[in-house]
């Protein structure tokens, strides 16, 4: 999976339980909204399979989600700053 699809996955489905609550089609649809290459059902199935084997976060889920949002926002700002120079 490319970095764009990985970032979209973290943004929309940050925790394993959230990935597992999605269908293959909904994950692919999310990816295809911004990524045109190297995303499809096969990769979505791999992500779902990985999430099913993950222990995931069991405590502090709210704070984990907030921290991830903060880190993703910082990453977006850095990428935007880097491309504007």
mmCIF file with all atom_site columns, C-alpha atoms in Angstrom:
data_model
loop_
_atom_site.group_PDB
_atom_site.id
_atom_site.type_symbol
_atom_site.label_atom_id
_atom_site.label_alt_id
_atom_site.label_comp_id
_atom_site.label_asym_id
_atom_site.label_entity_id
_atom_site.label_seq_id
_atom_site.pdbx_PDB_ins_code
_atom_site.Cartn_x
_atom_site.Cartn_y
_atom_site.Cartn_z
_atom_site.occupancy
_atom_site.B_iso_or_equiv
_atom_site.pdbx_formal_charge
_atom_site.auth_seq_id
_atom_site.auth_comp_id
_atom_site.auth_asym_id
_atom_site.auth_atom_id
_atom_site.pdbx_PDB_model_num
ATOM 1  C CA . UNK A 1 1  ? 0.000   0.000   0.000  1.00 0.00 ? 1  UNK A CA 1
ATOM 2  C CA . UNK A 1 2  ? 1.280   3.417   -0.864 1.00 0.00 ? 2  UNK A CA 1
ATOM 3  C CA . UNK A 1 3  ? 1.768   6.163   1.667  1.00 0.00 ? 3  UNK A CA 1
ATOM 4  C CA . UNK A 1 4  ? -1.354  8.061   0.555  1.00 0.00 ? 4  UNK A CA 1
ATOM 5  C CA . UNK A 1 5  ? -3.583  5.040   1.119  1.00 0.00 ? 5  UNK A CA 1
ATOM 6  C CA . UNK A 1 6  ? -1.874  4.351   4.433  1.00 0.00 ? 6  UNK A CA 1
ATOM 7  C CA . UNK A 1 7  ? -2.490  7.920   5.620  1.00 0.00 ? 7  UNK A CA 1
ATOM 8  C CA . UNK A 1 8  ? -6.117  7.757   4.485  1.00 0.00 ? 8  UNK A CA 1
ATOM 9  C CA . UNK A 1 9  ? -6.543  4.514   6.403  1.00 0.00 ? 9  UNK A CA 1
ATOM 10 C CA . UNK A 1 10 ? -5.114  6.073   9.555  1.00 0.00 ? 10 UNK A CA 1
ATOM 11 C CA . UNK A 1 11 ? -7.284  9.148   9.110  1.00 0.00 ? 11 UNK A CA 1
ATOM 12 C CA . UNK A 1 12 ? -10.575 7.328   8.525  1.00 0.00 ? 12 UNK A CA 1
ATOM 13 C CA . UNK A 1 13 ? -10.040 4.024   10.351 1.00 0.00 ? 13 UNK A CA 1
ATOM 14 C CA . UNK A 1 14 ? -7.308  4.672   12.947 1.00 0.00 ? 14 UNK A CA 1
ATOM 15 C CA . UNK A 1 15 ? -7.934  1.626   15.128 1.00 0.00 ? 15 UNK A CA 1
ATOM 16 C CA . UNK A 1 16 ? -8.191  -2.079  14.238 1.00 0.00 ? 16 UNK A CA 1
ATOM 17 C CA . UNK A 1 17 ? -11.783 -2.231  15.484 1.00 0.00 ? 17 UNK A CA 1
ATOM 18 C CA . UNK A 1 18 ? -12.716 0.537   13.056 1.00 0.00 ? 18 UNK A CA 1
ATOM 19 C CA . UNK A 1 19 ? -11.124 -1.305  10.145 1.00 0.00 ? 19 UNK A CA 1
ATOM 20 C CA . UNK A 1 20 ? -12.973 -4.476  11.108 1.00 0.00 ? 20 UNK A CA 1
ATOM 21 C CA . UNK A 1 21 ? -16.275 -2.603  11.114 1.00 0.00 ? 21 UNK A CA 1
ATOM 22 C CA . UNK A 1 22 ? -15.788 -1.677  7.425  1.00 0.00 ? 22 UNK A CA 1
ATOM 23 C CA . UNK A 1 23 ? -16.449 -3.707  4.326  1.00 0.00 ? 23 UNK A CA 1
ATOM 24 C CA . UNK A 1 24 ? -13.782 -4.264  1.692  1.00 0.00 ? 24 UNK A CA 1
ATOM 25 C CA . UNK A 1 25 ? -15.800 -2.051  -0.627 1.00 0.00 ? 25 UNK A CA 1
ATOM 26 C CA . UNK A 1 26 ? -16.000 0.855   1.828  1.00 0.00 ? 26 UNK A CA 1
ATOM 27 C CA . UNK A 1 27 ? -12.247 0.803   2.435  1.00 0.00 ? 27 UNK A CA 1
ATOM 28 C CA . UNK A 1 28 ? -11.543 0.745   -1.307 1.00 0.00 ? 28 UNK A CA 1
ATOM 29 C CA . UNK A 1 29 ? -14.038 3.578   -1.814 1.00 0.00 ? 29 UNK A CA 1
ATOM 30 C CA . UNK A 1 30 ? -12.245 5.662   0.821  1.00 0.00 ? 30 UNK A CA 1
ATOM 31 C CA . UNK A 1 31 ? -8.900  5.062   -0.858 1.00 0.00 ? 31 UNK A CA 1
ATOM 32 C CA . UNK A 1 32 ? -10.163 5.751   -4.361 1.00 0.00 ? 32 UNK A CA 1
ATOM 33 C CA . UNK A 1 33 ? -11.451 9.147   -3.257 1.00 0.00 ? 33 UNK A CA 1
ATOM 34 C CA . UNK A 1 34 ? -7.839  10.395  -3.317 1.00 0.00 ? 34 UNK A CA 1
ATOM 35 C CA . UNK A 1 35 ? -5.611  7.598   -4.652 1.00 0.00 ? 35 UNK A CA 1
ATOM 36 C CA . UNK A 1 36 ? -5.825  6.318   -8.196 1.00 0.00 ? 36 UNK A CA 1
ATOM 37 C CA . UNK A 1 37 ? -3.163  3.599   -8.230 1.00 0.00 ? 37 UNK A CA 1
ATOM 38 C CA . UNK A 1 38 ? -2.295  0.466   -6.278 1.00 0.00 ? 38 UNK A CA 1
ATOM 39 C CA . UNK A 1 39 ? -5.482  0.327   -4.231 1.00 0.00 ? 39 UNK A CA 1
ATOM 40 C CA . UNK A 1 40 ? -8.078  -2.343  -4.569 1.00 0.00 ? 40 UNK A CA 1
ATOM 41 C CA . UNK A 1 41 ? -9.925  -5.206  -2.950 1.00 0.00 ? 41 UNK A CA 1
ATOM 42 C CA . UNK A 1 42 ? -6.822  -7.363  -2.525 1.00 0.00 ? 42 UNK A CA 1
ATOM 43 C CA . UNK A 1 43 ? -5.067  -4.681  -0.465 1.00 0.00 ? 43 UNK A CA 1
ATOM 44 C CA . UNK A 1 44 ? -8.210  -3.928  1.520  1.00 0.00 ? 44 UNK A CA 1
ATOM 45 C CA . UNK A 1 45 ? -8.512  -7.618  2.422  1.00 0.00 ? 45 UNK A CA 1
ATOM 46 C CA . UNK A 1 46 ? -4.887  -7.596  3.608  1.00 0.00 ? 46 UNK A CA 1
ATOM 47 C CA . UNK A 1 47 ? -5.584  -4.575  5.832  1.00 0.00 ? 47 UNK A CA 1
ATOM 48 C CA . UNK A 1 48 ? -8.661  -6.260  7.287  1.00 0.00 ? 48 UNK A CA 1
ATOM 49 C CA . UNK A 1 49 ? -6.716  -9.469  7.864  1.00 0.00 ? 49 UNK A CA 1
ATOM 50 C CA . UNK A 1 50 ? -3.919  -7.567  9.630  1.00 0.00 ? 50 UNK A CA 1
ATOM 51 C CA . UNK A 1 51 ? -6.461  -5.746  11.801 1.00 0.00 ? 51 UNK A CA 1
ATOM 52 C CA . UNK A 1 52 ? -8.078  -9.051  12.758 1.00 0.00 ? 52 UNK A CA 1
ATOM 53 C CA . UNK A 1 53 ? -4.728  -10.319 14.081 1.00 0.00 ? 53 UNK A CA 1
ATOM 54 C CA . UNK A 1 54 ? -3.938  -7.109  15.947 1.00 0.00 ? 54 UNK A CA 1
ATOM 55 C CA . UNK A 1 55 ? -4.569  -6.847  19.653 1.00 0.00 ? 55 UNK A CA 1
ATOM 56 C CA . UNK A 1 56 ? -5.338  -3.188  19.133 1.00 0.00 ? 56 UNK A CA 1
ATOM 57 C CA . UNK A 1 57 ? -5.635  -0.574  21.820 1.00 0.00 ? 57 UNK A CA 1
ATOM 58 C CA . UNK A 1 58 ? -7.889  -1.661  24.665 1.00 0.00 ? 58 UNK A CA 1
ATOM 59 C CA . UNK A 1 59 ? -7.385  1.225   27.077 1.00 0.00 ? 59 UNK A CA 1
ATOM 60 C CA . UNK A 1 60 ? -7.205  4.911   26.372 1.00 0.00 ? 60 UNK A CA 1
ATOM 61 C CA . UNK A 1 61 ? -8.885  4.588   22.979 1.00 0.00 ? 61 UNK A CA 1
ATOM 62 C CA . UNK A 1 62 ? -10.149 8.177   23.026 1.00 0.00 ? 62 UNK A CA 1
ATOM 63 C CA . UNK A 1 63 ? -6.690  9.603   23.713 1.00 0.00 ? 63 UNK A CA 1
ATOM 64 C CA . UNK A 1 64 ? -5.053  7.273   21.183 1.00 0.00 ? 64 UNK A CA 1
ATOM 65 C CA . UNK A 1 65 ? -7.472  8.496   18.524 1.00 0.00 ? 65 UNK A CA 1
ATOM 66 C CA . UNK A 1 66 ? -6.842  12.143  19.493 1.00 0.00 ? 66 UNK A CA 1
ATOM 67 C CA . UNK A 1 67 ? -3.066  11.685  19.431 1.00 0.00 ? 67 UNK A CA 1
ATOM 68 C CA . UNK A 1 68 ? -3.251  10.088  16.007 1.00 0.00 ? 68 UNK A CA 1
ATOM 69 C CA . UNK A 1 69 ? -5.395  12.980  14.705 1.00 0.00 ? 69 UNK A CA 1
ATOM 70 C CA . UNK A 1 70 ? -2.830  15.443  16.054 1.00 0.00 ? 70 UNK A CA 1
ATOM 71 C CA . UNK A 1 71 ? 0.075   13.598  14.447 1.00 0.00 ? 71 UNK A CA 1
ATOM 72 C CA . UNK A 1 72 ? -1.729  13.335  11.113 1.00 0.00 ? 72 UNK A CA 1
ATOM 73 C CA . UNK A 1 73 ? -2.500  17.074  11.186 1.00 0.00 ? 73 UNK A CA 1
ATOM 74 C CA . UNK A 1 74 ? 1.135   17.859  11.927 1.00 0.00 ? 74 UNK A CA 1
ATOM 75 C CA . UNK A 1 75 ? 2.215   15.610  9.067  1.00 0.00 ? 75 UNK A CA 1
ATOM 76 C CA . UNK A 1 76 ? -0.194  17.328  6.655  1.00 0.00 ? 76 UNK A CA 1
ATOM 77 C CA . UNK A 1 77 ? 1.120   20.742  7.706  1.00 0.00 ? 77 UNK A CA 1
ATOM 78 C CA . UNK A 1 78 ? 4.729   19.666  7.217  1.00 0.00 ? 78 UNK A CA 1
ATOM 79 C CA . UNK A 1 79 ? 4.021   18.169  3.802  1.00 0.00 ? 79 UNK A CA 1
ATOM 80 C CA . UNK A 1 80 ? 2.112   21.269  2.725  1.00 0.00 ? 80 UNK A CA 1
ATOM 81 C CA . UNK A 1 81 ? 4.912   23.543  3.971  1.00 0.00 ? 81 UNK A CA 1
ATOM 82 C CA . UNK A 1 82 ? 7.514   21.432  2.203  1.00 0.00 ? 82 UNK A CA 1
ATOM 83 C CA . UNK A 1 83 ? 5.676   21.486  -1.130 1.00 0.00 ? 83 UNK A CA 1
ATOM 84 C CA . UNK A 1 84 ? 5.026   25.220  -1.001 1.00 0.00 ? 84 UNK A CA 1
ATOM 85 C CA . UNK A 1 85 ? 8.717   26.095  -0.768 1.00 0.00 ? 85 UNK A CA 1
#
